[in-house]
Coordinates of C-alpha atoms and ligand atoms in Angstrom, one line a residue:
X1120 CA 19.2 17.9 -31.6
X1121 CA 22.3 16.3 -31.0
X1122 CA 22.5 13.2 -28.7
X1123 CA 23.4 14.1 -24.6
X1124 CA 22.7 12.4 -21.8
X1125 CA 19.4 13.6 -20.6
X1126 CA 20.0 14.6 -16.9
X1127 CA 17.3 14.2 -14.2
X1128 CA 15.5 17.8 -13.0
X1129 CA 16.4 16.2 -9.6
X1130 CA 20.3 16.1 -9.9
X1131 CA 20.0 19.3 -11.6
X1132 CA 18.2 21.0 -8.2
X1133 CA 20.7 19.9 -6.5
X1134 CA 23.5 20.8 -8.5
X1135 CA 26.3 23.9 -8.1
X1136 CA 27.5 23.6 -11.8
X1137 CA 27.0 27.0 -13.3
X1138 CA 27.8 27.6 -17.1
X1139 CA 26.9 23.7 -17.7
X1140 CA 25.4 22.3 -21.0
X1141 CA 22.2 20.4 -19.8
X1142 CA 19.3 18.4 -21.5
X1143 CA 16.4 18.0 -19.4
X1144 CA 13.8 16.3 -20.8
X1145 CA 10.0 16.7 -19.0
X1146 CA 6.0 18.1 -18.9
X1147 CA 5.5 21.6 -18.4
X1148 CA 3.5 22.3 -15.0
X1149 CA 2.8 26.1 -16.4
X1150 CA 4.5 28.9 -18.1
X1151 CA 4.1 32.6 -16.8
X1152 CA 6.3 35.4 -18.9
X1153 CA 5.1 38.4 -21.3
X1154 CA 6.9 39.4 -24.5
X1155 CA 10.2 39.0 -24.1
X1156 CA 10.6 36.3 -22.1
X1157 CA 8.9 32.9 -21.0
X1158 CA 10.0 31.4 -17.5
X1159 CA 8.9 27.4 -18.1
X1160 CA 7.9 25.3 -14.9
X1161 CA 9.4 21.6 -15.5
X1162 CA 8.7 18.2 -14.3
X1163 CA 10.6 15.0 -15.2
X1164 CA 8.7 13.0 -12.5
X1165 CA 12.5 12.5 -10.7
X1166 CA 10.9 15.0 -8.1
X1167 CA 7.7 17.0 -6.3
X1168 CA 10.0 20.2 -7.7
X1169 CA 9.8 21.8 -10.5
X1170 CA 13.2 23.4 -12.5
X1171 CA 12.3 27.1 -14.2
X1172 CA 13.3 27.2 -17.9
X1173 CA 14.0 30.8 -19.0
X1174 CA 13.6 31.3 -22.7
X1175 CA 14.0 34.5 -24.2
X1176 CA 11.3 35.0 -26.9
X1177 CA 13.3 36.3 -29.3
X1178 CA 16.0 33.6 -29.5
X1179 CA 12.9 31.3 -30.6
X1180 CA 10.9 30.2 -33.4
X1181 CA 6.8 31.5 -32.6
X1182 CA 5.3 28.6 -33.5
X1183 CA 7.6 26.4 -30.8
X1184 CA 6.6 28.8 -27.6
X1185 CA 3.3 29.0 -28.2
X1186 CA 3.2 25.3 -28.7
X1187 CA 5.0 24.7 -24.8
X1188 CA 1.5 24.9 -22.3
X1189 CA 0.4 23.3 -19.9
X1190 CA 1.2 19.8 -19.7
X1191 CA 2.8 19.4 -23.0
X1192 CA 6.4 17.1 -23.5
X1193 CA 9.4 19.2 -23.9
X1194 CA 13.4 18.6 -24.3
X1195 CA 15.6 21.4 -23.3
X1196 CA 19.3 21.7 -23.6
X1197 CA 21.0 25.0 -21.9
X1198 CA 23.3 26.5 -19.9
X1199 CA 22.6 25.6 -15.7
X1200 CA 22.8 29.2 -14.4
X1201 CA 22.1 30.0 -10.5
X1202 CA 18.9 31.5 -10.4
X1203 CA 18.2 35.1 -9.4
X1204 CA 14.6 34.3 -9.0
X1205 CA 12.8 33.4 -5.4
X1206 CA 12.1 30.1 -4.5
X1207 CA 14.7 28.2 -6.2
X1208 CA 18.5 28.1 -6.4
X1209 CA 19.0 27.3 -10.0
X1210 CA 17.1 27.6 -13.5
X1211 CA 17.9 26.6 -17.1
X1212 CA 19.2 29.4 -19.6
X1213 CA 17.0 28.1 -22.9
X1214 CA 18.5 27.2 -26.0
X1215 CA 16.9 25.4 -28.0
X1216 CA 13.6 23.5 -27.3
X1217 CA 11.9 20.4 -28.6
X1218 CA 8.2 19.7 -28.5
X1219 CA 7.7 16.0 -28.4
X1220 CA 4.0 16.2 -27.4
X1221 CA 1.6 19.6 -27.7
X1222 CA -1.3 18.9 -24.4
X1223 CA -4.5 21.4 -25.5
X1224 CA -5.5 24.0 -22.9
X1225 CA -8.8 23.6 -24.5
X1226 CA -8.9 20.1 -23.9
X1227 CA -6.2 19.2 -21.3
X1228 CA -7.9 18.3 -17.7
X1229 CA -5.2 19.5 -15.7
X1230 CA -5.6 22.7 -17.2
X1231 CA -5.8 24.3 -13.9
X1232 CA -4.2 23.9 -10.0
X1233 CA -6.0 23.2 -7.3
X1234 CA -7.9 20.1 -8.3
X1235 CA -10.1 17.9 -6.0
X1236 CA -9.3 14.2 -5.0
X1237 CA -12.5 13.2 -6.2
X1238 CA -12.4 15.0 -9.5
X1239 CA -8.5 13.3 -10.1
X1240 CA -10.1 9.3 -9.2
X1241 CA -12.1 10.1 -12.2
X1242 CA -9.0 10.8 -14.3
X1243 CA -6.4 7.7 -12.7
X1244 CA -4.7 7.7 -16.0
X1245 CA -3.5 11.8 -15.5
X1246 CA -3.3 12.1 -11.9
X1247 CA 0.4 10.9 -11.5
X1248 CA 1.5 14.4 -13.7
X1249 CA 0.2 16.0 -10.2
X1250 CA 2.4 17.2 -7.9
X1251 CA -0.1 14.8 -5.4
X1252 CA 0.0 12.0 -7.0
X1253 CA 4.5 12.3 -7.6
X1254 CA 4.8 12.4 -4.4
X1255 CA 2.4 9.0 -3.8
X1256 CA 3.9 7.4 -6.0
X1257 CA 7.3 7.9 -5.6
X1258 CA 6.8 7.0 -1.7
X1259 CA 4.9 3.7 -2.4
X1260 CA 8.2 2.8 -4.4
X1261 CA 10.1 3.6 -1.7
X1262 CA 8.5 1.4 0.3
X1263 CA 8.0 -1.3 -1.4
X1264 CA 11.9 -2.1 -1.8
X1265 CA 12.3 -0.2 2.2
X1266 CA 10.0 -3.8 2.2
X1267 CA 12.7 -6.2 0.3
X1268 CA 15.9 -4.4 1.9
X1269 CA 14.4 -5.3 5.3
X1270 CA 14.0 -8.4 4.7
X1271 CA 16.9 -9.3 2.5
X1272 CA 19.3 -7.9 5.7
X1273 CA 17.7 -10.0 7.4
X1274 CA 18.1 -13.2 5.8
X1275 CA 14.3 -14.0 4.7
X1276 CA 13.4 -15.5 1.6
X1277 CA 10.8 -13.5 -0.8
X1278 CA 8.4 -16.7 -1.8
X1279 CA 5.9 -15.6 -4.8
X1280 CA 2.0 -17.1 -3.3
X1281 CA -0.3 -17.9 -6.7
X1282 CA -2.7 -15.7 -7.6
X1283 CA -5.2 -17.6 -8.6
X1284 CA -5.9 -20.6 -6.6
X1285 CA -8.3 -23.5 -6.2
X1286 CA -8.2 -23.2 -2.0
X1287 CA -10.9 -21.1 -0.4
X1288 CA -10.0 -22.0 3.0
X1289 CA -8.3 -19.3 4.4
X1290 CA -11.5 -17.3 5.3
X1291 CA -10.5 -13.8 4.7
X1292 CA -13.2 -12.5 3.0
X1293 CA -15.5 -13.2 -0.6
X1294 CA -13.6 -14.2 -3.9
X1295 CA -14.1 -13.2 -7.6
X1296 CA -14.5 -15.9 -8.9
X1297 CA -11.1 -17.4 -12.0
X1298 CA -13.5 -19.2 -15.0
X1299 CA -12.8 -19.7 -19.0
X1300 CA -16.9 -20.6 -18.6
X1301 CA -19.0 -19.5 -21.6
X1302 CA -20.8 -17.4 -18.9
X1303 CA -23.9 -17.3 -20.9
X1304 CA -23.8 -21.4 -21.4
X1305 CA -22.2 -23.1 -18.8
X1306 CA -21.2 -26.8 -18.6
X1307 CA -24.1 -28.3 -15.8
X1308 CA -24.8 -30.2 -13.7
X1309 CA -28.2 -32.8 -13.2
X1310 CA -28.3 -31.3 -9.8
X1311 CA -28.1 -27.6 -11.7
X1312 CA -24.9 -26.3 -10.4
X1313 CA -21.7 -25.8 -12.5
X1314 CA -19.0 -28.4 -13.4
X1315 CA -16.8 -26.6 -13.0
X1316 CA -14.8 -29.3 -14.2
X1317 CA -15.0 -28.7 -17.3
X1318 CA -13.4 -25.3 -16.7
X1319 CA -10.3 -24.9 -17.2
X1320 CA -8.9 -26.0 -13.8
X1321 CA -10.8 -28.7 -13.7
X1322 CA -12.2 -27.2 -10.7
X1323 CA -13.6 -24.2 -9.6
X1324 CA -11.1 -21.4 -8.9
X1325 CA -10.5 -18.0 -7.1
X1326 CA -8.5 -15.2 -6.7
X1327 CA -6.8 -15.3 -4.1
X1328 CA -6.9 -13.3 -1.0
X1329 CA -4.0 -13.9 0.9
X1330 CA -0.6 -15.8 0.5
X1331 CA -0.3 -17.1 4.1
X1332 CA -1.1 -20.9 3.5
X1333 CA 1.3 -20.9 0.8
X1334 CA 4.1 -18.8 3.1
X1335 CA 3.5 -21.3 5.8
X1336 CA 4.8 -23.8 3.4
X1337 CA 7.7 -22.5 2.6
X1338 CA 9.3 -21.3 6.1
X1339 CA 8.6 -25.7 6.8
X1340 CA 11.3 -25.6 4.5
X1341 CA 13.1 -22.3 4.3
X1342 CA 12.7 -20.8 8.0
X1343 CA 12.0 -17.1 7.3
X1344 CA 10.1 -16.4 4.0
X1345 CA 7.8 -13.7 2.6
X1346 CA 5.3 -12.8 0.6
X1347 CA 4.3 -9.7 -1.0
X1348 CA 1.9 -9.8 -4.4
X1349 CA -2.2 -8.5 -4.9
X1350 CA -4.9 -9.7 -2.7
X1351 CA -8.5 -9.7 -3.6
X1352 CA -11.2 -9.5 -2.1
X1353 CA -15.4 -9.1 -3.2
X1354 CA -16.1 -7.7 -0.2
X1355 CA -19.2 -4.7 -1.0
X1356 CA -16.5 -3.0 1.6
X1357 CA -17.2 1.2 0.3
X1358 CA -14.5 2.4 3.2
X1359 CA -11.3 4.4 2.6
X1360 CA -9.6 1.9 4.4
X1361 CA -10.5 -1.4 1.6
X1362 CA -9.7 -1.9 -1.9
X1363 CA -11.0 -4.6 -4.1
X1364 CA -7.4 -5.6 -4.9
X1365 CA -4.6 -4.5 -2.4
X1366 CA -1.6 -5.5 -2.2
X1367 CA -0.3 -7.5 1.2
X1368 CA 3.0 -7.9 3.1
X1369 CA 3.6 -11.3 4.5
X1370 CA 5.8 -12.6 6.5
X1371 CA 6.2 -17.0 8.0
X1372 CA 8.9 -17.5 11.0
X1373 CA 9.1 -20.7 11.2
X1374 CA 9.8 -21.0 15.4
X1375 CA 8.8 -17.7 16.0
X1376 CA 6.2 -17.7 19.1
X1377 CA 3.2 -14.7 19.0
X1378 CA 5.9 -13.0 21.0
X1379 CA 8.6 -12.3 18.2
X1380 CA 6.1 -12.0 15.8
X1381 CA 4.3 -8.7 17.7
X1382 CA 8.7 -7.7 18.3
X1383 CA 9.5 -8.1 14.4
X1384 CA 5.9 -6.4 13.2
X1385 CA 7.4 -3.2 15.5
X1386 CA 10.9 -3.2 14.4
X1387 CA 9.7 -3.6 10.9
X1388 CA 6.6 -0.8 10.9
X1389 CA 9.3 1.3 12.4
X1390 CA 12.3 1.2 9.6
X1391 CA 9.7 1.5 7.5
X1392 CA 8.2 4.9 8.7
X1393 CA 12.3 5.6 9.1
X1394 CA 13.4 4.9 5.5
X1395 CA 10.9 7.4 4.4
X1396 CA 10.8 9.8 6.8
X1397 CA 15.0 9.3 5.7
X1398 CA 14.7 9.0 1.5
X1399 CA 11.3 10.9 1.1
X1400 CA 12.1 14.0 2.8
X1401 CA 10.2 16.3 -0.1
X1402 CA 7.7 14.6 -1.0
X1403 CA 6.9 14.3 3.1
X1404 CA 7.7 17.9 3.2
X1405 CA 4.3 18.8 0.0
X1406 CA 2.6 16.1 1.9
X1407 CA 2.7 17.6 5.5
X1408 CA 1.5 21.0 3.8
X1409 CA -0.8 20.6 1.5
X1410 CA -3.2 17.5 3.2
X1411 CA -1.9 17.3 6.7
X1412 CA 0.1 20.0 9.2
X1413 CA 1.1 16.7 11.7
X1414 CA 2.3 14.1 9.0
X1415 CA 5.7 13.9 10.3
X1416 CA 5.4 15.2 13.7
X1417 CA 3.3 11.9 13.6
X1418 CA 5.9 9.6 12.1
X1419 CA 8.5 10.9 14.4
X1420 CA 5.8 9.7 17.6
X1421 CA 5.5 6.2 15.5
X1422 CA 9.6 5.5 15.7
X1423 CA 10.2 7.1 18.7
X1424 CA 7.7 5.0 20.9
X1425 CA 7.5 1.6 22.3
X1426 CA 4.1 0.3 21.1
X1427 CA 1.6 0.0 23.7
X1428 CA 0.7 -3.9 23.6
X1429 CA -2.5 -5.4 25.8
X1430 CA -5.4 -7.9 25.3
X1431 CA -8.1 -8.2 23.4
X1432 CA -9.8 -7.9 26.9
X1433 CA -9.0 -5.1 28.5
X1434 CA -8.9 -3.4 25.0
X1435 CA -13.0 -4.1 25.6
X1436 CA -13.0 -3.3 29.0
X1437 CA -11.4 0.4 28.7
X1438 CA -14.2 1.2 26.0
X1439 CA -16.8 -0.2 28.1
X1440 CA -15.5 2.3 30.8
X1441 CA -15.1 5.3 28.2
X1442 CA -18.7 5.8 28.3
X1443 CA -18.5 6.8 24.8
X1444 CA -21.9 5.8 22.6
X1445 CA -20.6 3.7 19.9
X1446 CA -22.4 3.0 16.0
X1447 CA -21.7 -1.2 16.8
X1448 CA -22.3 -1.3 20.6
X1449 CA -19.1 -3.5 21.8
X1450 CA -19.2 -6.5 24.2
X1451 CA -16.9 -9.1 24.6
X1452 CA -16.8 -11.4 22.1
X1453 CA -17.4 -9.0 19.0
X1454 CA -15.1 -7.5 16.6
X1455 CA -13.6 -4.6 16.2
X1456 CA -14.8 -1.8 14.5
X1457 CA -12.7 1.1 13.0
X1458 CA -14.0 3.0 15.6
X1459 CA -13.3 1.3 18.8
X1460 CA -9.5 1.0 16.7
X1461 CA -8.9 4.8 17.1
X1462 CA -10.6 5.0 19.7
X1463 CA -7.9 3.1 21.7
X1464 CA -5.4 4.4 19.7
X1465 CA -6.1 8.1 19.2
X1466 CA -7.7 8.7 22.5
X1467 CA -7.0 6.5 25.4
X1468 CA -3.1 5.5 24.4
X1469 CA -1.8 8.5 21.7
X1470 CA 0.5 5.7 20.2
X1471 CA 0.1 2.1 18.6
X1472 CA -1.2 -0.8 20.6
X1473 CA -1.0 -3.6 19.5
X1474 CA -3.4 -6.6 21.0
X1475 CA -3.6 -9.8 21.4
X1476 CA -5.4 -12.8 22.8
X1477 CA -9.5 -12.2 20.6
X1478 CA -12.0 -14.4 21.3
X1479 CA -11.6 -17.7 18.9
X1480 CA -14.6 -17.6 17.1
X1481 CA -14.5 -14.5 15.4
X1482 CA -10.2 -15.4 13.7
X1483 CA -9.1 -17.9 11.3
X1484 CA -8.8 -21.6 11.7
X1485 CA -5.6 -21.3 11.7
X1486 CA -4.6 -19.7 15.1
X1487 CA -3.3 -21.5 18.4
X1488 CA -5.7 -21.6 21.0
X1489 CA -4.3 -20.1 24.3
X1490 CA -4.9 -21.9 27.6
X1491 CA -7.9 -21.0 28.5
X1492 CA -9.2 -22.7 25.8
X1493 CA -11.6 -19.4 24.6
X1494 CA -8.7 -16.5 23.2
X1495 CA -6.0 -17.4 20.5
X1496 CA -1.9 -16.2 20.1
X1497 CA -3.8 -12.9 17.4
X1498 CA -2.0 -9.8 17.3
X1499 CA -2.8 -7.0 15.7
X1500 CA -1.8 -4.0 15.1
X1501 CA -3.5 -1.2 15.2
X1502 CA -2.4 2.3 14.3
X1503 CA -3.6 6.1 14.1
X1504 CA -5.5 7.1 11.6
X1505 CA -5.3 4.0 10.3
X1506 CA -7.4 1.0 13.2
X1507 CA -6.2 -2.2 11.8
X1508 CA -2.6 -2.0 9.5
X1509 CA -1.5 -5.6 10.6
X1510 CA -2.6 -8.5 11.3
X1511 CA -1.2 -11.8 12.9
X1512 CA -0.9 -14.5 15.1
X1513 CA 1.0 -17.9 16.0
X1514 CA -0.6 -20.1 14.1
X1515 CA -1.6 -23.9 15.6
X1516 CA 1.3 -26.4 14.9
X1517 CA -0.6 -29.4 16.3
X1518 CA -2.7 -31.2 13.9
X1519 CA -5.1 -33.0 16.5
X1520 CA -5.7 -29.6 18.3
X1521 CA -5.8 -27.9 14.4
X1522 CA -8.6 -30.7 13.1
X1523 CA -10.5 -30.1 15.9
X1524 CA -10.8 -26.8 14.7
X1525 CA -11.2 -27.4 11.2
X1526 CA -14.2 -29.6 11.7
X1527 CA -15.8 -26.8 15.0
X1528 CA -15.6 -24.2 11.7
X1529 CA -17.2 -26.8 8.8
X1530 CA -14.3 -26.4 7.0
X1531 CA -14.1 -29.5 4.1
X1532 CA -10.7 -31.4 4.9
X1533 CA -10.1 -32.7 1.4
X1534 CA -9.8 -28.3 0.9
X1535 CA -6.5 -28.6 2.9
X1536 CA -5.0 -32.0 3.2
X1537 CA -1.6 -30.3 1.5
X1538 CA -1.8 -27.9 4.7
X1539 CA -2.4 -30.5 7.5
X1540 CA 0.6 -32.2 5.5
X1541 CA 2.6 -29.5 7.1
X1542 CA 1.7 -30.9 10.2
X1543 CA 2.1 -34.6 9.8
X1544 CA 5.6 -34.1 8.4
X1545 CA 8.1 -31.7 10.3
X1546 CA 5.9 -29.6 11.5
X1547 CA 6.6 -26.3 13.8
X1548 CA 6.2 -23.2 16.4
X1549 CA 6.0 -20.4 13.6
X1550 CA 4.2 -17.4 12.8
X1551 CA 3.5 -14.8 10.8
X1552 CA 1.7 -11.3 9.3
X1553 CA -0.1 -9.6 6.7
X1554 CA 0.7 -5.9 6.6
X1555 CA -2.0 -4.4 4.2
X1556 CA 0.4 -2.5 1.7
X1557 CA -1.9 0.5 0.9
X1558 CA -2.0 0.8 4.4
X1559 CA 1.1 1.4 5.1
X1560 CA 1.2 4.2 2.6
X1561 CA -2.0 5.3 3.6
X1562 CA -0.3 6.0 6.6
X1563 CA 3.7 7.5 5.2
X1564 CA 1.6 9.3 3.2
X1565 CA -1.0 11.4 5.3
X1566 CA -3.6 10.8 2.9
X1567 CA -7.6 9.7 3.9
X1568 CA -8.7 7.1 2.0
X1569 CA -7.3 4.3 0.5
X1570 CA -8.1 5.9 -3.1
X1571 CA -5.3 7.4 -3.4
X1572 CA -2.6 5.4 -2.8
X1573 CA -3.2 2.8 -5.4
X1574 CA -2.3 4.2 -9.2
X1575 CA -5.1 2.0 -10.0
X1576 CA -8.5 1.6 -6.6
X1577 CA -10.2 -1.5 -7.6
X1578 CA -13.3 -0.6 -5.5
X1579 CA -17.6 -1.4 -6.3
X1580 CA -18.5 -0.5 -9.5
X1581 CA -14.8 1.3 -10.1
X1582 CA -12.3 -0.7 -12.7
X1583 CA -11.9 1.9 -15.7
X1584 CA -8.6 2.2 -16.0
Ligands
ATP410 P1 -10.4 -5.2 8.6 O1 -11.0 -5.5 9.6 O2 -9.7 -4.0 8.4 O3 -11.0 -5.0 7.3 P2 -9.2 -7.5 7.6 O4 -9.5 -8.8 9.5 O5 -10.2 -8.5 6.9 O6 -9.0 -6.6 7.7 P3 -7.1 -9.1 7.2 O7 -7.1 -10.3 6.8 O8 -6.0 -9.6 8.5 O9 -7.3 -8.0 7.5 O10 -5.3 -8.6 6.3 C1 -4.7 -8.3 6.9 C2 -4.3 -7.0 7.1 O11 -4.4 -6.7 5.0 C3 -4.8 -6.5 7.2 O12 -4.1 -5.3 9.1 C4 -5.2 -4.7 6.4 O13 -3.7 -4.2 6.9 C5 -5.5 -5.3 4.9 N1 -6.7 -5.4 4.2 C6 -7.6 -6.5 4.7 N2 -8.4 -5.6 3.5 C7 -8.5 -5.1 3.1 C8 -8.5 -4.6 2.4 N3 -10.1 -4.7 1.6 N4 -7.9 -3.4 1.2 C9 -7.1 -3.1 1.7 N5 -6.1 -3.9 2.7 C10 -6.9 -4.5 3.2
MN411 MN1 -11.5 -7.4 6.5

C-alpha cells in the first residue's frame, strides 16, 4: 500500500468530501453481510462511533476477508461515499485491505458485545477496546487537559510533589512502604526493629498520600500553585469510591481564606463539567443512553445551580431531624459517612453542598481553628451520587497555634521541621483543597464503580495488570 496519511475516523464521520481517496486504520468491531458484500464496522479510538467499510467480496482475495474478524486490526484504502444505509451518513467503499493483526474468533475475549463491567475488570488489558471504556478514557483525558488549562489560565503554577516521601505526618491514610532492603533478611536493630538507616534513602520511606504539604511550600513562594499526581492509600476499604492508587489535584493558594477556597472549588468544578458537556458530547450521550439516563441532565443542573453552603453542625441537625435510620449513627463530633453525605445532597437539598466548620478532632492538624476552639475551617464539597469529591481547608499559618495542634496530636516535631519553617519564615494566610480525580470522572461519566474510571485499578488483592 503506498504511503499516504492516515485519516482519523472522527474526521471522516464529519466530512462531506465525497469521492475522495481515504486511508483508515483501526480495529474491527463487527463484520456482517453475505457472499457478495461485507459490511465492516471499524473503530480507531478517535471517536465512539465506527465507520462502515463496504467490501465487495469479488474484489478481494478470499483469504483477506476471512481474516477480517471482530478484534482484528486492519488498514483500508478506499473512497469516501455518502451512505444510503441507516445510522450513518458516510461510509468507505473499500479498494484495498491490509490485515495488520488477526484476532482468532475462538479465543478473542471481546467477540460478543454486552459483557458485564465485572467481567471487563478481569480483562483490563483489553477493555479499552469497548465503547464504554473508550468513552471513559477519552473523557478522562479531556478532564486532565481541562484541569491544566483552568489553572494555567488563572495563573497557577504546576508543582510536582514527590511520590516517594520520608514524611508520614499528613495522616490522610495508611501508607505503602518503599524499600530495597532484603525482605528475607533485613538488617535489625538491637531492639528488634528493622534498621532503616541501611535502607536506600537512609530512613523509612513511603508512597505519598497527598502532595498538599509540598504544595504549601510552593504556594509560599509562587503564590498560586497546584499538584496533579498519583497518591496512594493502603486502606483496606473495598468501596466503589476508594482506590489504593488514585490521582489527586491539589491547588494551594497564598492569601486565600476559607471563603475564597470554596469559591475556587465551586468555579473549578463547574468549569470542568461545562468543559465535558462542550467537548465530550458523543461519549456523554453514549454513557447517558447505556448506563445513566439522568447523566447529562445532572451535569447541566450542577453547572446551573449555586452550591449550598452550610456548617457541619447544621448538617448534623438536619440528619438527626430526618428520622432516618443509619448504618452509622450520627452525633455531633462523628465523621460523616457516605450515607449521610448523600442524604444531605440528594434527599435534602437536591444539589451539591459545601460543608464547613468540622469538629477539630476529625480533621487534620494543619487546619485553621475557628474562634470557638472546637471547629476548624475545613470544607468538604459533597456531590450527588458521589458524596465527598473535594476536601480542603484554610491552613493554620500561626506557628504557635500549629505547634499546639501538633503536640495535641502527638506528631513528632522533628518529622515536620521543614513544614514548620514556612510558619517561621514569612508565614502567610493560605488555603487549598484536594480533588480526587477518579471521583470527578465518576461524576462526569455517570459510572458507578471507581474501578471503571481508571485504566488499571489498584485495589486490595488486585494488581494484575
Ligand atoms: P473519604 O472520606 O471519602 O475516604 P478522605 O476524607 O479520606 O475521603 P481526603 O484525604 O480529604 O479524603 O482526600 C481528598 C480527596 O481525594 C477526597 O475528597 C476524594 O475525592 C479523594 N479520595 C480520597 N481517598 C480516596 C481513595 N482512596 N480513592 C479515590 N479517591 C480518594
Ligand atoms: Mn479516606
